[in-house]
PDB file of C-alpha atoms in Angstrom:
ATOM      1  CA  MET N  20     101.592 106.189 113.696  1.00 53.00           C
ATOM      2  CA  GLN N  21     103.441 106.534 116.983  1.00 49.00           C
ATOM      3  CA  ASP N  22     100.162 106.503 118.961  1.00 51.00           C
ATOM      4  CA  SER N  23      98.483 103.758 116.958  1.00 76.00           C
ATOM      5  CA  ARG N  24      97.474 100.255 117.970  1.00 86.00           C
ATOM      6  CA  VAL N  25     100.409  99.045 115.895  1.00 89.00           C
ATOM      7  CA  ALA N  26     102.939 101.022 117.930  1.00 85.00           C
ATOM      8  CA  THR N  27     101.433  99.692 121.168  1.00 87.00           C
ATOM      9  CA  ARG N  28     100.979  96.016 120.350  1.00 92.00           C
ATOM     10  CA  GLY N  29     103.496  95.584 117.596  1.00 94.00           C
ATOM     11  CA  LEU N  30     103.649  94.495 113.976  1.00 96.00           C
ATOM     12  CA  VAL N  31     105.034  91.254 112.540  1.00 95.00           C
ATOM     13  CA  LEU N  32     106.498  91.423 109.039  1.00 95.00           C
ATOM     14  CA  LEU N  33     106.692  87.985 107.477  1.00 93.00           C
ATOM     15  CA  GLY N  34     109.233  88.306 104.681  1.00 91.00           C
ATOM     16  CA  CYS N  35     111.454  91.307 104.069  1.00 92.00           C
ATOM     17  CA  GLY N  36     112.486  91.261 100.425  1.00 89.00           C
ATOM     18  CA  LYS N  37     112.168  94.294  98.165  1.00 88.00           C
ATOM     19  CA  MET N  38     108.507  94.984  98.914  1.00 90.00           C
ATOM     20  CA  GLY N  39     108.775  94.229 102.625  1.00 92.00           C
ATOM     21  CA  SER N  40     111.883  96.391 102.934  1.00 92.00           C
ATOM     22  CA  ALA N  41     110.206  99.291 101.130  1.00 91.00           C
ATOM     23  CA  MET N  42     107.232  99.160 103.491  1.00 91.00           C
ATOM     24  CA  LEU N  43     109.394  98.811 106.584  1.00 93.00           C
ATOM     25  CA  ALA N  44     111.491 101.826 105.570  1.00 92.00           C
ATOM     26  CA  GLY N  45     108.298 103.856 105.123  1.00 90.00           C
ATOM     27  CA  TRP N  46     106.927 102.852 108.534  1.00 92.00           C
ATOM     28  CA  LEU N  47     110.129 103.669 110.346  1.00 93.00           C
ATOM     29  CA  GLU N  48     110.391 107.014 108.560  1.00 90.00           C
ATOM     30  CA  ALA N  49     106.785 107.759 109.553  1.00 87.00           C
ATOM     31  CA  GLY N  50     107.656 107.271 113.195  1.00 90.00           C
ATOM     32  CA  LEU N  51     106.874 103.630 113.985  1.00 92.00           C
ATOM     33  CA  PRO N  52     109.411 102.562 116.656  1.00 94.00           C
ATOM     34  CA  ALA N  53     111.768  99.811 115.533  1.00 95.00           C
ATOM     35  CA  SER N  54     111.087  98.141 118.886  1.00 94.00           C
ATOM     36  CA  ALA N  55     107.465  97.597 117.786  1.00 95.00           C
ATOM     37  CA  VAL N  56     108.437  95.547 114.727  1.00 96.00           C
ATOM     38  CA  TRP N  57     109.257  91.829 114.549  1.00 96.00           C
ATOM     39  CA  VAL N  58     110.621  90.575 111.227  1.00 95.00           C
ATOM     40  CA  VAL N  59     110.722  86.941 110.094  1.00 91.00           C
ATOM     41  CA  GLU N  60     113.329  86.799 107.333  1.00 90.00           C
ATOM     42  CA  PRO N  61     115.730  83.862 106.848  1.00 86.00           C
ATOM     43  CA  ASN N  62     118.311  85.977 105.000  1.00 87.00           C
ATOM     44  CA  PRO N  63     118.271  89.455 106.561  1.00 91.00           C
ATOM     45  CA  SER N  64     120.189  92.146 104.702  1.00 93.00           C
ATOM     46  CA  ASP N  65     122.756  94.361 106.400  1.00 94.00           C
ATOM     47  CA  TRP N  66     120.240  97.217 106.111  1.00 95.00           C
ATOM     48  CA  LEU N  67     117.586  95.199 107.914  1.00 95.00           C
ATOM     49  CA  VAL N  68     119.963  94.240 110.723  1.00 95.00           C
ATOM     50  CA  GLY N  69     120.842  97.893 111.139  1.00 95.00           C
ATOM     51  CA  THR N  70     117.246  99.052 111.588  1.00 96.00           C
ATOM     52  CA  GLY N  71     117.015  97.724 115.143  1.00 95.00           C
ATOM     53  CA  VAL N  72     113.876  95.644 114.551  1.00 96.00           C
ATOM     54  CA  ASP N  73     113.496  92.298 116.325  1.00 95.00           C
ATOM     55  CA  LEU N  74     115.001  89.482 114.241  1.00 96.00           C
ATOM     56  CA  SER N  75     115.139  86.882 117.018  1.00 92.00           C
ATOM     57  CA  GLY N  76     112.280  84.750 115.658  1.00 87.00           C
ATOM     58  CA  THR N  77     110.406  85.013 118.964  1.00 89.00           C
ATOM     59  CA  LEU N  78     107.082  86.632 118.106  1.00 90.00           C
ATOM     60  CA  PRO N  79     104.468  88.402 120.242  1.00 91.00           C
ATOM     61  CA  GLU N  80     101.364  86.362 121.031  1.00 89.00           C
ATOM     62  CA  ALA N  81      98.838  88.896 119.753  1.00 91.00           C
ATOM     63  CA  PRO N  82     100.375  91.648 117.623  1.00 94.00           C
ATOM     64  CA  ALA N  83      98.127  94.312 116.170  1.00 95.00           C
ATOM     65  CA  VAL N  84      99.083  93.451 112.602  1.00 96.00           C
ATOM     66  CA  VAL N  85     100.818  90.682 110.687  1.00 96.00           C
ATOM     67  CA  LEU N  86     101.873  91.695 107.205  1.00 96.00           C
ATOM     68  CA  VAL N  87     102.609  88.746 104.927  1.00 94.00           C
ATOM     69  CA  ALA N  88     105.157  89.586 102.242  1.00 92.00           C
ATOM     70  CA  VAL N  89     106.681  86.211 101.441  1.00 87.00           C
ATOM     71  CA  LYS N  90     106.663  84.741  97.952  1.00 78.00           C
ATOM     72  CA  PRO N  91     103.529  82.712  97.180  1.00 72.00           C
ATOM     73  CA  GLN N  92     105.501  79.461  96.896  1.00 69.00           C
ATOM     74  CA  MET N  93     106.750  79.937 100.480  1.00 74.00           C
ATOM     75  CA  MET N  94     103.294  80.560 101.900  1.00 75.00           C
ATOM     76  CA  ALA N  95     102.406  76.970 102.787  1.00 74.00           C
ATOM     77  CA  GLU N  96     105.499  76.709 104.971  1.00 77.00           C
ATOM     78  CA  ALA N  97     105.326  80.166 106.534  1.00 78.00           C
ATOM     79  CA  LEU N  98     101.655  80.669 107.403  1.00 78.00           C
ATOM     80  CA  PRO N  99     101.183  77.756 109.821  1.00 79.00           C
ATOM     81  CA  LEU N 100     103.692  79.503 112.110  1.00 80.00           C
ATOM     82  CA  LEU N 101     101.133  82.268 112.527  1.00 85.00           C
ATOM     83  CA  LYS N 102      98.053  80.082 112.995  1.00 88.00           C
ATOM     84  CA  PRO N 103      97.929  80.697 116.777  1.00 90.00           C
ATOM     85  CA  MET N 104      97.343  84.400 116.039  1.00 92.00           C
ATOM     86  CA  GLY N 105      94.218  83.665 113.978  1.00 92.00           C
ATOM     87  CA  ASN N 106      90.572  84.036 114.991  1.00 93.00           C
ATOM     88  CA  GLY N 107      91.423  87.002 117.217  1.00 92.00           C
ATOM     89  CA  ASP N 108      91.726  90.718 116.626  1.00 92.00           C
ATOM     90  CA  THR N 109      95.146  90.527 114.957  1.00 95.00           C
ATOM     91  CA  LEU N 110      94.802  91.964 111.465  1.00 97.00           C
ATOM     92  CA  PHE N 111      96.501  90.025 108.672  1.00 96.00           C
ATOM     93  CA  ILE N 112      97.504  91.939 105.544  1.00 97.00           C
ATOM     94  CA  SER N 113      98.803  89.989 102.551  1.00 94.00           C
ATOM     95  CA  VAL N 114     100.732  91.399  99.609  1.00 92.00           C
ATOM     96  CA  ALA N 115     101.356  87.916  98.154  1.00 85.00           C
ATOM     97  CA  ALA N 116     100.079  87.599  94.586  1.00 79.00           C
ATOM     98  CA  GLY N 117      97.519  84.914  93.812  1.00 80.00           C
ATOM     99  CA  ILE N 118      96.739  83.884  97.410  1.00 86.00           C
ATOM    100  CA  THR N 119      93.019  84.340  98.054  1.00 91.00           C
ATOM    101  CA  LEU N 120      91.242  85.411 101.216  1.00 94.00           C
ATOM    102  CA  ALA N 121      89.684  81.929 101.398  1.00 94.00           C
ATOM    103  CA  ALA N 122      93.135  80.323 101.361  1.00 90.00           C
ATOM    104  CA  PHE N 123      94.156  82.442 104.333  1.00 92.00           C
ATOM    105  CA  GLU N 124      90.937  81.655 106.169  1.00 94.00           C
ATOM    106  CA  GLU N 125      91.536  77.915 105.771  1.00 91.00           C
ATOM    107  CA  ILE N 126      94.750  78.245 107.776  1.00 89.00           C
ATOM    108  CA  LEU N 127      94.013  81.133 110.115  1.00 92.00           C
ATOM    109  CA  GLY N 128      90.269  80.725 110.665  1.00 94.00           C
ATOM    110  CA  ALA N 129      87.251  82.439 109.173  1.00 95.00           C
ATOM    111  CA  GLN N 130      86.984  84.906 112.076  1.00 96.00           C
ATOM    112  CA  THR N 131      90.427  86.311 111.339  1.00 97.00           C
ATOM    113  CA  PRO N 132      90.352  89.853 109.888  1.00 97.00           C
ATOM    114  CA  ILE N 133      92.289  89.616 106.612  1.00 97.00           C
ATOM    115  CA  VAL N 134      93.046  92.261 103.993  1.00 98.00           C
ATOM    116  CA  ARG N 135      94.407  91.256 100.621  1.00 97.00           C
ATOM    117  CA  ALA N 136      96.544  93.901  98.931  1.00 96.00           C
ATOM    118  CA  MET N 137      98.090  94.272  95.488  1.00 94.00           C
ATOM    119  CA  PRO N 138     100.963  96.800  95.475  1.00 94.00           C
ATOM    120  CA  ASN N 139     103.404  97.498  92.663  1.00 93.00           C
ATOM    121  CA  THR N 140     107.139  97.995  92.379  1.00 91.00           C
ATOM    122  CA  PRO N 141     107.257 101.834  92.427  1.00 93.00           C
ATOM    123  CA  ALA N 142     106.568 101.296  96.151  1.00 91.00           C
ATOM    124  CA  ALA N 143     110.365 101.029  96.367  1.00 87.00           C
ATOM    125  CA  ILE N 144     110.510 104.828  95.935  1.00 90.00           C
ATOM    126  CA  SER N 145     107.209 105.533  97.748  1.00 90.00           C
ATOM    127  CA  GLN N 146     105.471 106.088  94.400  1.00 94.00           C
ATOM    128  CA  GLY N 147     103.448 102.885  94.341  1.00 95.00           C
ATOM    129  CA  ILE N 148      99.722 102.272  94.312  1.00 97.00           C
ATOM    130  CA  THR N 149      98.026  99.474  96.202  1.00 97.00           C
ATOM    131  CA  ALA N 150      94.508  98.078  95.900  1.00 98.00           C
ATOM    132  CA  ILE N 151      92.970  96.441  98.975  1.00 98.00           C
ATOM    133  CA  VAL N 152      89.946  94.299  99.800  1.00 98.00           C
ATOM    134  CA  GLY N 153      88.959  92.692 103.092  1.00 98.00           C
ATOM    135  CA  ASN N 154      87.204  89.486 104.108  1.00 97.00           C
ATOM    136  CA  ASN N 155      83.928  89.455 106.072  1.00 96.00           C
ATOM    137  CA  ALA N 156      85.778  89.672 109.378  1.00 97.00           C
ATOM    138  CA  ALA N 157      87.656  92.824 108.361  1.00 97.00           C
ATOM    139  CA  SER N 158      85.848  95.903 109.657  1.00 96.00           C
ATOM    140  CA  ALA N 159      86.029  99.456 108.363  1.00 95.00           C
ATOM    141  CA  GLN N 160      88.560 100.098 111.124  1.00 94.00           C
ATOM    142  CA  HIS N 161      90.714  97.204 109.922  1.00 95.00           C
ATOM    143  CA  LEU N 162      90.628  98.500 106.358  1.00 96.00           C
ATOM    144  CA  ALA N 163      91.565 101.976 107.573  1.00 95.00           C
ATOM    145  CA  GLU N 164      94.468 100.511 109.530  1.00 95.00           C
ATOM    146  CA  ALA N 165      95.665  98.593 106.472  1.00 96.00           C
ATOM    147  CA  GLU N 166      95.373 101.718 104.342  1.00 96.00           C
ATOM    148  CA  ALA N 167      97.396 103.756 106.824  1.00 93.00           C
ATOM    149  CA  LEU N 168     100.209 101.199 106.764  1.00 94.00           C
ATOM    150  CA  LEU N 169     100.249 100.765 102.985  1.00 95.00           C
ATOM    151  CA  GLN N 170     100.238 104.526 102.401  1.00 94.00           C
ATOM    152  CA  ALA N 171     103.845 104.423 103.563  1.00 89.00           C
ATOM    153  CA  VAL N 172     104.753 103.340 100.016  1.00 91.00           C
ATOM    154  CA  GLY N 173     102.196 105.274  97.935  1.00 95.00           C
ATOM    155  CA  GLU N 174      98.521 105.615  97.192  1.00 96.00           C
ATOM    156  CA  VAL N 175      95.846 103.151  98.270  1.00 97.00           C
ATOM    157  CA  VAL N 176      92.536 102.377  96.535  1.00 98.00           C
ATOM    158  CA  HIS N 177      89.693 100.137  97.775  1.00 97.00           C
ATOM    159  CA  VAL N 178      87.993  97.558  95.567  1.00 97.00           C
ATOM    160  CA  THR N 179      84.617  96.133  96.490  1.00 92.00           C
ATOM    161  CA  ASP N 180      85.093  92.560  95.320  1.00 94.00           C
ATOM    162  CA  GLU N 181      88.088  90.247  95.582  1.00 95.00           C
ATOM    163  CA  GLY N 182      87.653  89.238  91.944  1.00 92.00           C
ATOM    164  CA  GLN N 183      88.679  92.758  90.983  1.00 96.00           C
ATOM    165  CA  ILE N 184      92.178  92.094  92.332  1.00 95.00           C
ATOM    166  CA  ASP N 185      92.895  90.129  89.156  1.00 94.00           C
ATOM    167  CA  ALA N 186      92.088  93.191  87.056  1.00 95.00           C
ATOM    168  CA  VAL N 187      94.205  95.328  89.404  1.00 96.00           C
ATOM    169  CA  THR N 188      97.084  92.900  88.837  1.00 94.00           C
ATOM    170  CA  GLY N 189      96.715  93.352  85.086  1.00 95.00           C
ATOM    171  CA  VAL N 190      96.634  97.154  85.277  1.00 97.00           C
ATOM    172  CA  SER N 191      98.886  98.356  88.127  1.00 97.00           C
ATOM    173  CA  GLY N 192     100.500  95.229  89.559  1.00 94.00           C
ATOM    174  CA  SER N 193     102.105  94.184  86.276  1.00 95.00           C
ATOM    175  CA  GLY N 194     101.762  97.634  84.708  1.00 97.00           C
ATOM    176  CA  PRO N 195     105.216  98.982  85.573  1.00 97.00           C
ATOM    177  CA  ALA N 196     106.727  96.275  83.356  1.00 97.00           C
ATOM    178  CA  TYR N 197     104.651  97.503  80.442  1.00 98.00           C
ATOM    179  CA  VAL N 198     105.959 101.021  80.950  1.00 98.00           C
ATOM    180  CA  PHE N 199     109.560  99.811  81.268  1.00 98.00           C
ATOM    181  CA  HIS N 200     109.154  97.918  78.003  1.00 98.00           C
ATOM    182  CA  MET N 201     107.709 101.018  76.374  1.00 98.00           C
ATOM    183  CA  ILE N 202     110.837 102.938  77.417  1.00 98.00           C
ATOM    184  CA  GLU N 203     113.002 100.198  75.895  1.00 98.00           C
ATOM    185  CA  THR N 204     111.140 100.171  72.612  1.00 98.00           C
ATOM    186  CA  LEU N 205     110.854 103.969  72.387  1.00 98.00           C
ATOM    187  CA  ALA N 206     114.613 104.240  72.798  1.00 98.00           C
ATOM    188  CA  GLN N 207     115.185 101.518  70.188  1.00 98.00           C
ATOM    189  CA  ALA N 208     112.905 103.355  67.772  1.00 98.00           C
ATOM    190  CA  GLY N 209     114.937 106.514  68.343  1.00 98.00           C
ATOM    191  CA  GLN N 210     118.131 104.633  67.540  1.00 98.00           C
ATOM    192  CA  ALA N 211     116.536 103.358  64.353  1.00 98.00           C
ATOM    193  CA  GLN N 212     116.020 106.993  63.348  1.00 98.00           C
ATOM    194  CA  GLY N 213     119.690 107.897  63.878  1.00 98.00           C
ATOM    195  CA  LEU N 214     120.114 108.683  67.580  1.00 98.00           C
ATOM    196  CA  ASP N 215     122.925 107.166  69.618  1.00 98.00           C
ATOM    197  CA  ALA N 216     121.845 104.658  72.266  1.00 98.00           C
ATOM    198  CA  GLU N 217     122.591 106.872  75.300  1.00 98.00           C
ATOM    199  CA  THR N 218     120.741 109.888  73.942  1.00 98.00           C
ATOM    200  CA  ALA N 219     117.785 107.809  72.831  1.00 98.00           C
ATOM    201  CA  MET N 220     117.449 106.217  76.259  1.00 98.00           C
ATOM    202  CA  ARG N 221     117.716 109.554  78.087  1.00 98.00           C
ATOM    203  CA  LEU N 222     115.021 111.005  75.873  1.00 98.00           C
ATOM    204  CA  ALA N 223     112.757 107.968  76.322  1.00 98.00           C
ATOM    205  CA  LYS N 224     113.094 107.850  80.120  1.00 98.00           C
ATOM    206  CA  ALA N 225     112.575 111.572  80.573  1.00 98.00           C
ATOM    207  CA  THR N 226     109.605 111.631  78.206  1.00 98.00           C
ATOM    208  CA  VAL N 227     107.761 108.798  80.011  1.00 98.00           C
ATOM    209  CA  ALA N 228     108.592 110.172  83.458  1.00 97.00           C
ATOM    210  CA  GLY N 229     107.616 113.731  82.513  1.00 98.00           C
ATOM    211  CA  ALA N 230     104.383 112.702  80.803  1.00 98.00           C
ATOM    212  CA  GLY N 231     103.410 110.564  83.793  1.00 97.00           C
ATOM    213  CA  ALA N 232     104.104 113.416  86.205  1.00 97.00           C
ATOM    214  CA  LEU N 233     102.055 115.787  84.064  1.00 98.00           C
ATOM    215  CA  ALA N 234      99.147 113.320  83.949  1.00 97.00           C
ATOM    216  CA  MET N 235      99.249 113.005  87.745  1.00 96.00           C
ATOM    217  CA  THR N 236      99.333 116.736  88.456  1.00 97.00           C
ATOM    218  CA  SER N 237      97.180 118.184  85.679  1.00 98.00           C
ATOM    219  CA  GLU N 238      93.481 118.850  86.159  1.00 98.00           C
ATOM    220  CA  GLU N 239      92.956 117.752  82.544  1.00 98.00           C
ATOM    221  CA  THR N 240      92.320 114.116  81.586  1.00 98.00           C
ATOM    222  CA  PRO N 241      94.981 112.065  79.784  1.00 97.00           C
ATOM    223  CA  GLU N 242      92.708 112.211  76.723  1.00 98.00           C
ATOM    224  CA  GLN N 243      92.719 116.016  76.782  1.00 98.00           C
ATOM    225  CA  LEU N 244      96.460 116.133  77.398  1.00 98.00           C
ATOM    226  CA  ARG N 245      96.911 113.932  74.326  1.00 98.00           C
ATOM    227  CA  ILE N 246      94.705 116.245  72.269  1.00 97.00           C
ATOM    228  CA  ASN N 247      96.649 119.294  73.519  1.00 97.00           C
ATOM    229  CA  VAL N 248      99.922 118.000  72.090  1.00 97.00           C
ATOM    230  CA  THR N 249      98.421 116.783  68.806  1.00 97.00           C
ATOM    231  CA  SER N 250      98.479 119.409  66.050  1.00 96.00           C
ATOM    232  CA  PRO N 251      96.272 118.686  63.008  1.00 95.00           C
ATOM    233  CA  ASN N 252      98.289 116.918  60.312  1.00 95.00           C
ATOM    234  CA  GLY N 253     101.419 117.241  62.455  1.00 97.00           C
ATOM    235  CA  THR N 254     104.074 114.813  63.602  1.00 97.00           C
ATOM    236  CA  THR N 255     102.191 113.605  66.700  1.00 97.00           C
ATOM    237  CA  GLN N 256      99.058 112.895  64.693  1.00 97.00           C
ATOM    238  CA  ALA N 257     101.071 110.856  62.242  1.00 97.00           C
ATOM    239  CA  ALA N 258     102.417 108.729  65.074  1.00 97.00           C
ATOM    240  CA  LEU N 259      99.049 108.398  66.812  1.00 97.00           C
ATOM    241  CA  GLU N 260      97.439 107.107  63.663  1.00 97.00           C
ATOM    242  CA  VAL N 261      99.748 104.103  64.072  1.00 97.00           C
ATOM    243  CA  LEU N 262      99.410 103.768  67.837  1.00 97.00           C
ATOM    244  CA  MET N 263      95.629 104.206  67.910  1.00 97.00           C
ATOM    245  CA  ASP N 264      94.851 101.769  65.108  1.00 96.00           C
ATOM    246  CA  GLU N 265      91.963  99.610  66.375  1.00 93.00           C
ATOM    247  CA  SER N 266      93.424  96.321  65.210  1.00 94.00           C
ATOM    248  CA  THR N 267      97.177  96.725  65.684  1.00 95.00           C
ATOM    249  CA  GLY N 268      97.604  99.734  68.004  1.00 97.00           C
ATOM    250  CA  PHE N 269      97.542 100.383  71.724  1.00 96.00           C
ATOM    251  CA  PRO N 270      93.795  99.863  72.310  1.00 96.00           C
ATOM    252  CA  SER N 271      93.811  96.250  71.128  1.00 96.00           C
ATOM    253  CA  LEU N 272      97.340  95.467  72.303  1.00 97.00           C
ATOM    254  CA  MET N 273      96.850  96.819  75.817  1.00 97.00           C
ATOM    255  CA  ALA N 274      93.480  95.108  76.208  1.00 97.00           C
ATOM    256  CA  ARG N 275      95.073  91.759  75.292  1.00 97.00           C
ATOM    257  CA  ALA N 276      98.043  92.339  77.577  1.00 97.00           C
ATOM    258  CA  VAL N 277      95.970  93.272  80.649  1.00 97.00           C
ATOM    259  CA  LYS N 278      93.622  90.349  80.016  1.00 97.00           C
ATOM    260  CA  ALA N 279      96.564  87.942  79.827  1.00 97.00           C
ATOM    261  CA  ALA N 280      97.914  89.176  83.154  1.00 94.00           C
ATOM    262  CA  ALA N 281      94.478  89.050  84.810  1.00 94.00           C
ATOM    263  CA  ASP N 282      93.831  85.556  83.454  1.00 94.00           C
ATOM    264  CA  ARG N 283      97.157  84.363  84.835  1.00 91.00           C
ATOM    265  CA  SER N 284      96.330  85.915  88.218  1.00 89.00           C
ATOM    266  CA  ARG N 285      93.078  83.933  88.251  1.00 88.00           C
ATOM    267  CA  GLU N 286      94.965  80.748  87.397  1.00 87.00           C
ATOM    268  CA  LEU N 287      97.380  81.317  90.273  1.00 81.00           C
ATOM    269  CA  ALA N 288      94.509  81.918  92.659  1.00 78.00           C
ATOM    270  CA  ASN N 289      92.816  78.677  91.587  1.00 79.00           C
ATOM    271  CA  GLY N 290      96.001  76.668  92.070  1.00 67.00           C
TER     272      GLY N 290
END
């Protein structure tokens, strides 16, 4: 990253909350000089001040990249500040939920290379996954540049159509909340069977974390891993008969949950 276009011409980070801070930490750790970063953040944290990035509010005329990480409701106020950078070769990357490529083009110009990204909260520990899609002005090089920057907080996948971002939101964008709720309910179920609250929660957290790590590292599919741990007429099979019930179990429940999140994402995008 030290020899990249970003290091030479600079990067503007618009918004430095949890997601922006996670990405900035990853870039700096990867070798991006603090002197190459300008941050627009009305309430900078002590950590941000200590990084040495430029917080003066005076921005470069043509940075290599502008990464937009403000909340969607702040977008209308924030983006016009960057309009002079549009219709050039400055790449805009947005991690703001529900803001479409067309909405950015209306403000920045249709010739502006724009990449829309949907990360998730495990980015805070560099274990996130981000889906990206570009507008017509975004070249393969622009997409590669966006991927390189977003890899600072985890994996990156490409989708071929912007409409797929809504499905991504339902699966990975909102997905961590589903897993956190599963941990909650698994621990509560353990308590109901006689465990104390602390032990139940430790067991639930470690089980979900360990199973996820095994799924990520194993050459076997999650389906096969499930089969491996399920003895005929055993305890796991008894539980799975409840969880895999077509009308009340995970298949139906998860499909409805992901659809609800994706539908809400579409509503946000349509105003």
